[in-house]
Every structure is written in structure tokens, then in C-alpha cells.
mmCIF file of C-alpha atoms and ligand atoms in Angstrom:
data_model
loop_
_atom_site.group_PDB
_atom_site.id
_atom_site.type_symbol
_atom_site.label_atom_id
_atom_site.label_comp_id
_atom_site.label_asym_id
_atom_site.label_seq_id
_atom_site.Cartn_x
_atom_site.Cartn_y
_atom_site.Cartn_z
ATOM 1 C CA MET F 1 -0.150 0.217 -0.239
ATOM 2 C CA SER F 2 1.354 3.594 -1.016
ATOM 3 C CA VAL F 3 0.078 7.038 0.313
ATOM 4 C CA SER F 4 -2.295 6.704 -3.175
ATOM 5 C CA GLU F 5 -3.749 3.709 -1.965
ATOM 6 C CA PHE F 6 -4.183 4.720 1.087
ATOM 7 C CA PRO F 7 -7.763 6.594 2.288
ATOM 8 C CA SER F 8 -6.949 10.219 2.619
ATOM 9 C CA TRP F 9 -8.530 10.600 5.317
ATOM 10 C CA LEU F 10 -6.919 8.281 7.832
ATOM 11 C CA MET F 11 -3.696 10.141 6.624
ATOM 12 C CA PRO F 12 -3.411 12.608 9.943
ATOM 13 C CA SER F 13 -3.435 9.487 12.226
ATOM 14 C CA PHE F 14 -0.771 7.315 10.240
ATOM 15 C CA SER F 15 1.784 9.905 9.567
ATOM 16 C CA SER F 16 1.303 11.141 13.648
ATOM 17 C CA LEU F 17 1.964 6.765 14.952
ATOM 18 C CA VAL F 18 4.036 6.828 12.638
ATOM 19 C CA GLN F 19 6.612 9.763 13.051
ATOM 20 C CA ARG F 20 5.933 7.969 16.436
ATOM 21 C CA LEU F 21 7.420 5.061 15.744
ATOM 22 C CA CYS F 22 10.407 6.481 14.111
ATOM 23 C CA SER F 23 10.790 8.503 16.903
ATOM 24 C CA GLY F 24 10.810 5.234 19.063
ATOM 25 C CA THR F 25 7.942 6.513 21.757
ATOM 26 C CA LEU F 26 4.967 4.244 19.815
ATOM 27 C CA PRO F 27 2.460 2.427 23.001
ATOM 28 C CA HIS F 28 3.229 -0.985 23.312
ATOM 29 C CA ALA F 29 -0.611 -1.454 23.031
ATOM 30 C CA LEU F 30 -3.134 0.735 19.719
ATOM 31 C CA LEU F 31 -6.771 0.407 20.363
ATOM 32 C CA LEU F 32 -8.153 1.319 17.187
ATOM 33 C CA THR F 33 -11.817 2.782 17.556
ATOM 34 C CA GLY F 34 -14.365 4.527 15.354
ATOM 35 C CA GLN F 35 -17.362 3.612 12.913
ATOM 36 C CA LYS F 36 -17.035 0.511 11.298
ATOM 37 C CA GLY F 37 -16.774 0.825 7.360
ATOM 38 C CA ILE F 38 -13.926 3.989 7.824
ATOM 39 C CA GLY F 39 -10.963 2.120 7.047
ATOM 40 C CA LYS F 40 -9.923 0.655 10.175
ATOM 41 C CA GLN F 41 -8.597 -2.869 9.247
ATOM 42 C CA ARG F 42 -6.450 -1.193 6.375
ATOM 43 C CA PHE F 43 -5.492 1.200 9.115
ATOM 44 C CA ALA F 44 -3.928 -1.484 11.253
ATOM 45 C CA GLU F 45 -2.234 -3.514 7.992
ATOM 46 C CA ALA F 46 -0.520 -0.058 6.446
ATOM 47 C CA LEU F 47 0.727 0.224 10.564
ATOM 48 C CA MET F 48 1.690 -3.399 10.311
ATOM 49 C CA ARG F 49 3.309 -3.303 7.601
ATOM 50 C CA ALA F 50 5.052 -0.304 8.343
ATOM 51 C CA VAL F 51 6.422 -1.914 12.047
ATOM 52 C CA CYS F 52 7.942 -4.384 10.514
ATOM 53 C CA CYS F 53 9.006 -3.004 6.769
ATOM 54 C CA GLU F 54 13.013 -2.531 6.794
ATOM 55 C CA GLU F 55 13.156 0.341 4.195
ATOM 56 C CA PRO F 56 9.547 1.964 4.728
ATOM 57 C CA ASP F 57 8.738 5.130 2.391
ATOM 58 C CA LYS F 58 8.761 8.779 3.026
ATOM 59 C CA GLU F 59 5.475 8.869 4.420
ATOM 60 C CA GLY F 60 5.953 5.760 6.542
ATOM 61 C CA PHE F 61 4.325 2.377 4.100
ATOM 62 C CA ALA F 62 5.843 -0.520 4.183
ATOM 63 C CA CYS F 63 8.413 -0.982 0.477
ATOM 64 C CA GLN F 64 6.636 -4.205 -0.708
ATOM 65 C CA GLN F 65 10.389 -5.480 -1.865
ATOM 66 C CA CYS F 66 12.192 -5.899 1.085
ATOM 67 C CA ARG F 67 12.513 -9.499 2.633
ATOM 68 C CA SER F 68 10.139 -8.362 5.680
ATOM 69 C CA CYS F 69 7.294 -7.241 3.188
ATOM 70 C CA GLN F 70 8.061 -10.103 1.015
ATOM 71 C CA LEU F 71 7.330 -12.550 3.642
ATOM 72 C CA ILE F 72 3.709 -10.662 5.094
ATOM 73 C CA ASN F 73 2.985 -10.569 1.407
ATOM 74 C CA ALA F 74 3.238 -14.657 1.378
ATOM 75 C CA GLY F 75 1.385 -14.752 4.479
ATOM 76 C CA SER F 76 4.662 -16.611 6.349
ATOM 77 C CA HIS F 77 5.973 -13.621 8.874
ATOM 78 C CA PRO F 78 7.219 -15.194 11.346
ATOM 79 C CA ASP F 79 6.771 -11.721 13.721
ATOM 80 C CA VAL F 80 3.491 -11.305 12.405
ATOM 81 C CA LYS F 81 0.141 -12.167 13.956
ATOM 82 C CA SER F 82 -3.954 -11.959 13.824
ATOM 83 C CA ILE F 83 -6.389 -12.878 16.095
ATOM 84 C CA ASN F 84 -9.909 -13.181 14.965
ATOM 85 C CA PRO F 85 -12.190 -15.793 16.014
ATOM 86 C CA VAL F 86 -12.348 -18.765 14.627
ATOM 87 C CA GLU F 87 -15.607 -18.707 12.233
ATOM 88 C CA THR F 88 -17.361 -15.028 11.804
ATOM 89 C CA GLY F 89 -19.379 -13.982 15.344
ATOM 90 C CA LYS F 90 -17.793 -16.825 17.579
ATOM 91 C CA ILE F 91 -15.388 -15.165 20.808
ATOM 92 C CA ILE F 92 -11.636 -15.261 20.694
ATOM 93 C CA SER F 93 -10.870 -17.647 22.724
ATOM 94 C CA ILE F 94 -8.522 -17.656 25.810
ATOM 95 C CA ASP F 95 -6.469 -20.498 24.332
ATOM 96 C CA GLN F 96 -5.794 -17.729 21.795
ATOM 97 C CA ILE F 97 -5.067 -15.511 23.577
ATOM 98 C CA ARG F 98 -2.813 -17.571 25.819
ATOM 99 C CA ALA F 99 -0.645 -18.811 22.704
ATOM 100 C CA LEU F 100 -0.467 -14.748 21.590
ATOM 101 C CA ASN F 101 0.821 -14.368 25.296
ATOM 102 C CA GLN F 102 3.590 -17.054 24.533
ATOM 103 C CA TYR F 103 4.216 -15.560 21.110
ATOM 104 C CA VAL F 104 5.333 -11.847 22.120
ATOM 105 C CA LEU F 105 7.343 -13.327 24.594
ATOM 106 C CA LEU F 106 9.058 -14.702 21.744
ATOM 107 C CA LYS F 107 12.103 -12.805 20.653
ATOM 108 C CA ALA F 108 11.719 -11.079 16.857
ATOM 109 C CA GLN F 109 13.431 -13.343 14.415
ATOM 110 C CA LEU F 110 13.217 -10.138 11.333
ATOM 111 C CA SER F 111 13.294 -6.663 11.992
ATOM 112 C CA GLY F 112 13.352 -6.283 15.160
ATOM 113 C CA ASN F 113 9.485 -5.495 15.942
ATOM 114 C CA LYS F 114 6.873 -8.073 16.806
ATOM 115 C CA VAL F 115 3.222 -7.288 15.752
ATOM 116 C CA ALA F 116 0.047 -8.841 16.444
ATOM 117 C CA VAL F 117 -3.740 -7.703 15.407
ATOM 118 C CA ILE F 118 -6.510 -8.510 17.526
ATOM 119 C CA SER F 119 -9.999 -8.233 15.754
ATOM 120 C CA PRO F 120 -12.538 -7.298 16.009
ATOM 121 C CA ALA F 121 -11.476 -7.570 20.483
ATOM 122 C CA GLU F 122 -15.042 -7.313 21.415
ATOM 123 C CA LYS F 123 -14.816 -10.789 20.694
ATOM 124 C CA MET F 124 -12.998 -11.645 23.702
ATOM 125 C CA ASN F 125 -14.455 -12.810 26.200
ATOM 126 C CA ILE F 126 -13.944 -12.152 29.741
ATOM 127 C CA ALA F 127 -11.698 -14.689 30.423
ATOM 128 C CA SER F 128 -9.626 -13.770 26.969
ATOM 129 C CA SER F 129 -9.532 -10.396 27.949
ATOM 130 C CA ASN F 130 -7.769 -11.128 31.369
ATOM 131 C CA SER F 131 -5.473 -13.611 30.128
ATOM 132 C CA LEU F 132 -4.248 -9.868 27.587
ATOM 133 C CA LEU F 133 -4.466 -8.330 31.026
ATOM 134 C CA LYS F 134 -0.950 -10.006 31.783
ATOM 135 C CA THR F 135 1.018 -8.911 28.516
ATOM 136 C CA LEU F 136 -0.551 -5.585 28.309
ATOM 137 C CA GLU F 137 0.495 -4.907 32.207
ATOM 138 C CA GLU F 138 4.496 -6.058 30.825
ATOM 139 C CA PRO F 139 3.982 -6.033 27.514
ATOM 140 C CA PRO F 140 7.205 -7.093 26.681
ATOM 141 C CA ALA F 141 10.129 -4.565 24.916
ATOM 142 C CA HIS F 142 9.496 -4.214 20.771
ATOM 143 C CA SER F 143 6.408 -5.913 20.009
ATOM 144 C CA LEU F 144 2.549 -3.892 18.846
ATOM 145 C CA LEU F 145 -0.333 -5.381 19.791
ATOM 146 C CA ILE F 146 -3.195 -3.791 18.043
ATOM 147 C CA LEU F 147 -7.560 -4.290 18.834
ATOM 148 C CA VAL F 148 -9.617 -2.727 16.982
ATOM 149 C CA THR F 149 -13.233 -2.669 17.537
ATOM 150 C CA ASP F 150 -16.255 -0.551 16.407
ATOM 151 C CA ARG F 151 -17.520 -1.186 19.241
ATOM 152 C CA PRO F 152 -15.311 0.395 22.418
ATOM 153 C CA ALA F 153 -17.331 0.688 24.815
ATOM 154 C CA MET F 154 -18.018 -3.151 24.870
ATOM 155 C CA LEU F 155 -13.802 -4.822 26.115
ATOM 156 C CA PRO F 156 -13.499 -4.517 30.004
ATOM 157 C CA ALA F 157 -12.370 -0.482 31.006
ATOM 158 C CA THR F 158 -8.951 -2.497 32.125
ATOM 159 C CA ILE F 159 -8.437 -3.531 28.828
ATOM 160 C CA ARG F 160 -9.209 0.085 27.572
ATOM 161 C CA SER F 161 -7.231 1.497 30.130
ATOM 162 C CA ARG F 162 -4.182 -0.223 29.254
ATOM 163 C CA CYS F 163 -4.451 0.757 25.067
ATOM 164 C CA GLN F 164 -3.065 4.174 23.585
ATOM 165 C CA ASN F 165 -6.905 4.921 21.857
ATOM 166 C CA ILE F 166 -6.092 6.157 18.816
ATOM 167 C CA THR F 167 -10.026 7.101 17.496
ATOM 168 C CA LEU F 168 -10.635 6.955 13.019
ATOM 169 C CA SER F 169 -12.836 9.416 12.424
ATOM 170 C CA LYS F 170 -15.443 9.074 8.520
ATOM 171 C CA PRO F 171 -14.343 11.953 5.896
ATOM 172 C CA SER F 172 -16.496 15.284 4.751
ATOM 173 C CA VAL F 173 -18.586 13.952 1.910
ATOM 174 C CA ASP F 174 -16.750 15.541 -0.953
ATOM 175 C CA VAL F 175 -13.853 13.540 0.065
ATOM 176 C CA GLY F 176 -15.724 10.704 1.012
ATOM 177 C CA THR F 177 -17.509 10.657 -2.754
ATOM 178 C CA GLN F 178 -14.334 12.049 -4.393
ATOM 179 C CA TRP F 179 -13.250 7.849 -2.665
ATOM 180 C CA LEU F 180 -15.780 6.286 -3.788
ATOM 181 C CA LYS F 181 -15.585 7.321 -7.293
ATOM 182 C CA THR F 182 -12.547 5.493 -7.615
ATOM 183 C CA TYR F 183 -13.927 2.529 -7.169
ATOM 184 C CA ILE F 184 -17.814 2.795 -8.625
ATOM 185 C CA ASP F 185 -18.678 3.777 -11.967
ATOM 186 C CA SER F 186 -22.126 6.007 -11.089
ATOM 187 C CA PRO F 187 -22.978 9.022 -11.119
ATOM 188 C CA LYS F 188 -22.746 11.441 -8.644
ATOM 189 C CA ASP F 189 -25.848 11.820 -6.871
ATOM 190 C CA HIS F 190 -26.049 7.618 -6.410
ATOM 191 C CA LEU F 191 -21.904 7.476 -4.900
ATOM 192 C CA GLU F 192 -23.913 10.631 -2.382
ATOM 193 C CA LEU F 193 -26.664 8.388 -1.560
ATOM 194 C CA LEU F 194 -24.690 4.831 -1.228
ATOM 195 C CA LEU F 195 -22.339 7.259 1.416
ATOM 196 C CA ALA F 196 -25.236 8.463 3.831
ATOM 197 C CA LEU F 197 -27.195 5.383 3.566
ATOM 198 C CA ALA F 198 -23.602 4.092 5.131
ATOM 199 C CA ASP F 199 -23.525 6.892 7.250
ATOM 200 C CA GLY F 200 -20.629 8.460 5.317
ATOM 201 C CA ALA F 201 -18.901 5.081 6.199
ATOM 202 C CA PRO F 202 -17.464 4.714 2.339
ATOM 203 C CA PHE F 203 -15.855 0.916 3.033
ATOM 204 C CA GLU F 204 -19.627 0.067 4.003
ATOM 205 C CA ALA F 205 -20.637 2.234 1.179
ATOM 206 C CA ILE F 206 -19.181 -0.060 -1.310
ATOM 207 C CA LYS F 207 -20.969 -2.527 0.204
ATOM 208 C CA LEU F 208 -23.836 -0.696 -0.159
ATOM 209 C CA ALA F 209 -23.393 -0.401 -3.884
ATOM 210 C CA ASP F 210 -24.285 -4.530 -4.568
ATOM 211 C CA ASN F 211 -27.263 -4.409 -6.699
ATOM 212 C CA GLU F 212 -29.007 -7.438 -4.721
ATOM 213 C CA LEU F 213 -28.780 -5.223 -1.622
ATOM 214 C CA LEU F 214 -30.288 -1.761 -3.221
ATOM 215 C CA LYS F 215 -33.295 -3.944 -4.068
ATOM 216 C CA HIS F 216 -33.834 -5.499 -0.712
ATOM 217 C CA ARG F 217 -34.334 -2.461 0.670
ATOM 218 C CA ASP F 218 -36.170 -1.354 -2.270
ATOM 219 C CA LYS F 219 -39.090 -4.459 -1.835
ATOM 220 C CA MET F 220 -38.185 -3.829 2.169
ATOM 221 C CA LEU F 221 -40.468 -0.435 1.400
ATOM 222 C CA SER F 222 -42.675 -1.360 -0.443
ATOM 223 C CA ASP F 223 -43.158 -5.338 1.913
ATOM 224 C CA LEU F 224 -43.685 -2.003 4.685
ATOM 225 C CA GLU F 225 -45.877 0.645 2.273
ATOM 226 C CA GLY F 226 -48.017 -3.212 1.955
ATOM 227 C CA LEU F 227 -48.873 -3.878 5.730
ATOM 228 C CA ILE F 228 -49.995 -0.699 5.958
ATOM 229 C CA ARG F 229 -52.333 -0.902 3.427
ATOM 230 C CA GLY F 230 -53.458 -4.636 4.403
ATOM 231 C CA GLN F 231 -52.008 -6.247 1.647
ATOM 232 C CA ASN F 232 -49.868 -8.447 2.786
ATOM 233 C CA ASP F 233 -48.755 -10.495 6.236
ATOM 234 C CA PRO F 234 -46.334 -9.599 9.406
ATOM 235 C CA VAL F 235 -45.718 -13.586 8.966
ATOM 236 C CA SER F 236 -44.946 -14.588 5.365
ATOM 237 C CA ILE F 237 -42.603 -10.346 5.337
ATOM 238 C CA ALA F 238 -40.156 -11.645 7.674
ATOM 239 C CA GLU F 239 -40.059 -14.874 5.989
ATOM 240 C CA ALA F 240 -39.045 -13.458 3.059
ATOM 241 C CA TRP F 241 -36.823 -11.099 4.272
ATOM 242 C CA LEU F 242 -34.842 -13.927 6.820
ATOM 243 C CA LYS F 243 -34.136 -15.531 3.399
ATOM 244 C CA VAL F 244 -32.870 -12.333 2.059
ATOM 245 C CA SER F 245 -30.561 -11.348 5.574
ATOM 246 C CA MET F 246 -31.418 -10.317 8.808
ATOM 247 C CA SER F 247 -28.868 -8.606 9.193
ATOM 248 C CA ASP F 248 -28.762 -6.810 6.047
ATOM 249 C CA SER F 249 -33.530 -6.136 6.946
ATOM 250 C CA LEU F 250 -32.652 -5.158 9.904
ATOM 251 C CA TYR F 251 -29.787 -2.820 8.588
ATOM 252 C CA TRP F 252 -32.047 -0.940 6.034
ATOM 253 C CA LEU F 253 -35.041 -0.771 8.952
ATOM 254 C CA GLN F 254 -33.797 0.951 11.578
ATOM 255 C CA ARG F 255 -32.156 3.176 7.815
ATOM 256 C CA TRP F 256 -35.466 3.536 7.142
ATOM 257 C CA VAL F 257 -37.107 4.831 11.016
ATOM 258 C CA GLU F 258 -33.907 7.055 12.080
ATOM 259 C CA ASP F 259 -35.855 8.607 8.423
ATOM 260 C CA LEU F 260 -39.032 8.494 9.520
ATOM 261 C CA ILE F 261 -38.086 10.325 13.456
ATOM 262 C CA ARG F 262 -35.716 12.974 11.586
ATOM 263 C CA LEU F 263 -39.242 13.616 9.390
ATOM 264 C CA LYS F 264 -41.607 13.717 12.062
ATOM 265 C CA SER F 265 -39.295 15.550 14.237
ATOM 266 C CA SER F 266 -38.938 18.914 11.799
ATOM 267 C CA GLU F 267 -41.014 20.697 10.018
ATOM 268 C CA ASN F 268 -38.737 21.679 7.635
ATOM 269 C CA LEU F 269 -37.220 19.672 5.157
ATOM 270 C CA PRO F 270 -34.132 17.681 7.106
ATOM 271 C CA ASP F 271 -31.546 15.790 5.841
ATOM 272 C CA ILE F 272 -32.496 12.617 5.230
ATOM 273 C CA LYS F 273 -30.517 9.438 4.864
ATOM 274 C CA ASN F 274 -32.945 8.053 1.595
ATOM 275 C CA SER F 275 -33.746 10.872 0.431
ATOM 276 C CA ASP F 276 -34.158 9.395 -3.585
ATOM 277 C CA VAL F 277 -37.758 7.954 -1.901
ATOM 278 C CA ARG F 278 -38.257 11.264 0.811
ATOM 279 C CA GLU F 279 -41.691 11.512 -0.837
ATOM 280 C CA ARG F 280 -42.907 7.068 0.348
ATOM 281 C CA LEU F 281 -41.370 7.983 3.586
ATOM 282 C CA GLN F 282 -43.007 11.518 4.618
ATOM 283 C CA ARG F 283 -46.123 9.405 3.395
ATOM 284 C CA VAL F 284 -45.786 6.549 5.591
ATOM 285 C CA GLY F 285 -44.982 9.108 8.285
ATOM 286 C CA LEU F 286 -47.774 9.989 8.701
ATOM 287 C CA LEU F 287 -49.392 7.610 9.636
ATOM 288 C CA TRP F 288 -47.407 7.435 13.008
ATOM 289 C CA ASN F 289 -47.013 9.763 15.887
ATOM 290 C CA LEU F 290 -43.194 10.340 16.876
ATOM 291 C CA LYS F 291 -43.745 8.825 20.517
ATOM 292 C CA SER F 292 -44.563 5.591 18.706
ATOM 293 C CA LEU F 293 -41.707 5.260 16.678
ATOM 294 C CA PHE F 294 -39.043 5.818 19.209
ATOM 295 C CA SER F 295 -41.135 3.209 20.700
ATOM 296 C CA PHE F 296 -40.738 1.038 17.014
ATOM 297 C CA TYR F 297 -36.851 2.216 17.406
ATOM 298 C CA ASP F 298 -36.487 1.170 20.845
ATOM 299 C CA GLN F 299 -38.078 -2.739 20.089
ATOM 300 C CA LEU F 300 -35.531 -2.668 16.895
ATOM 301 C CA CYS F 301 -32.515 -2.116 18.997
ATOM 302 C CA GLU F 302 -33.294 -5.171 20.562
ATOM 303 C CA THR F 303 -34.041 -7.147 18.600
ATOM 304 C CA ILE F 304 -30.148 -6.184 17.054
ATOM 305 C CA ARG F 305 -29.425 -6.560 20.584
ATOM 306 C CA LEU F 306 -31.568 -10.363 20.816
ATOM 307 C CA CYS F 307 -29.731 -11.562 17.541
ATOM 308 C CA GLU F 308 -26.454 -11.756 18.957
ATOM 309 C CA THR F 309 -28.086 -14.810 21.365
ATOM 310 C CA SER F 310 -29.626 -17.290 20.503
ATOM 311 C CA CYS F 311 -33.209 -16.044 20.064
ATOM 312 C CA ASN F 312 -35.190 -17.399 17.555
ATOM 313 C CA PRO F 313 -35.294 -14.732 13.965
ATOM 314 C CA GLN F 314 -38.586 -15.255 12.646
ATOM 315 C CA MET F 315 -39.550 -14.500 15.560
ATOM 316 C CA LEU F 316 -38.099 -11.117 16.227
ATOM 317 C CA LEU F 317 -39.090 -10.107 13.039
ATOM 318 C CA GLU F 318 -42.524 -10.897 13.391
ATOM 319 C CA ASP F 319 -43.183 -8.749 16.632
ATOM 320 C CA LEU F 320 -41.257 -5.827 14.839
ATOM 321 C CA LEU F 321 -43.801 -6.748 11.541
ATOM 322 C CA ILE F 322 -46.852 -7.025 13.673
ATOM 323 C CA PHE F 323 -45.641 -3.572 16.472
ATOM 324 C CA TRP F 324 -45.878 -1.891 12.420
ATOM 325 C CA VAL F 325 -49.576 -2.548 11.431
ATOM 326 C CA ASN F 326 -50.493 -1.806 14.835
ATOM 327 C CA ARG F 327 -48.149 1.185 15.162
HETATM 328 ZN ZN1 ZN N 401 9.510 -3.267 2.555
#
């Protein structure tokens, strides 16, 4: 990765850490936080490569040529480790952290630095976190732990307080749209819509550019309108949404309801995320009062939380849609 490939909005934070790396004042543990989809993984990887590279360029990016860079590219660098849940959504186990604790104690085999990236860090359970504390309290020299999370509040305070917090920010709309243009061949207003739907996070916006996802969003709004008119029923709609994806369905539902709340809360034309369907949302909004919308939003947030446990998703969605009908 070079400066031209690196997300420009992350550059100030990257440069500041590179300076500390050069002056030998980089902390032993960093907690990399910020909204989902703004480039935390890319940032962590660039930093990990910079720390290991033998001849980084003047901006601090790895050279891609030296032995260390080649080993990283081949996935066989002995001083680099990534700790992730073995299965998506599962925890980072205490055994994984114990192995990490052992690993950082060993002397580095190449450039002298050992780096481990733990992501998503909030997937460590209490036992894993406690096990990591030992390393955070007495970090071996020439070791760097990078904890990546978009939910730092889920980490124990004992972990957070032993890491240097680096919060990454999202780009301005102009910078984000400009960056998206290099990946997605679409008119500017469509790119702005994608960025707004992704709450300003460019990497999320790229995912949303997937036509199937946008089609699901359109279908969902039609389903919600149909429910209001009594043309369909909550059970079959929940089934259909679930077939596409529970998490995508909840994501869009959350975006719709946030926009409905914005529309109901302001007499003027408020900025909304789903700006392409403002009039349809305004019509739906006429049938709700603000208090009920907030109650619906609370239940939606609770559903999102429960989805991370073993609750029955079909029933959770049905409950939400029944609320929608009875509002
Ligand atoms: Zn290199």
C-alpha cells in the first residue's frame, strides 16, 4: 500500500503514529476505534506493515520489496500475527490469547518488531480479556498489539485503560464521494446516496453498491407500505426478509425508522439518508406519531441486540412487523 492507495482521511492519524514509530515512542498497545466501514482494518494493516518493513518510504508505508514485506505478502512472516474469531461472529478464545501471550514473549526473528492485530477485539470474552491483561501490563520490548473495534464500550475498562486509544474519523461527504468514484462507476448523486446510507463510512458504502442489497432495500419499503395497506401479512414478510438476510433487513429497517423520526421531528426539510424516497417516507410518516416511532425504534435496537444471542430471528422479525401494523 502506498500513499495514493491509502484512504486520505486516515492519513493524519497514520502520519502521527509513523512519527512516533520513527522516534521510538510508539506505545506497546493501541486501541483502534471508529465507526464500522471507515477503514480501521486497512489502517491496522498499513501500520503493521510499516512497523515490520526494513525500508519504509518517506510517508512511512512499507516498501513491498524487502524480505519482511515479501514474507507478509506470502502470509508467512514469523513476527506478525492476526487474532480473529475462528468462525465469524464467535468469540476470541482464551486459548488464542494464551498462544498470543507466549508468542510476544519470544524474540523477534526478523526486523526486531513483533506485531499482533486482534480484531474485532470486543469478541474477546472475560477470560480472554483477563488473559491479555498480563501482556498489556508487562509488554515485552519491541512488541506492538493493535486492538481493532467499532464497539470499544464492550471491552473491559481494564483493557481500554492499558491501550493508547486512536479514534479514526469518517471523511467529509466530498472526500468520501471522491474516493468512492475510484471504485464505483456511478453518477455523483448516487455515490452521495450510498455514502449517506452507509452513515458516511466509505467501505460500507462500497458494500451497499451491491445491487442485490439495494434491491432488498426497495423491496422492504414496498413491503412496509403493503403492510400498512393490509395487502400482506407480517409472518410471510418476516420469512421473506429472513431468507435474504436478517442483518441486512435490520440494517435497512433501522435506516428507514431513523429517517421517519427525522421527518417527524422537523417542520422543515431535514436531511435524511434515504433521500431518493423522501416522499414515500413522508406518506408513511403521516400514519405514525413520534412517540410510537421511538418505541418502535427501541424494540428494533433490542432486536438487533437479541440477534447476537440465540433468539429465534423469525419471531423477532414478526414481532417488529406486528408492531408496525398496529403502531
Ligand atoms: Zn519493506
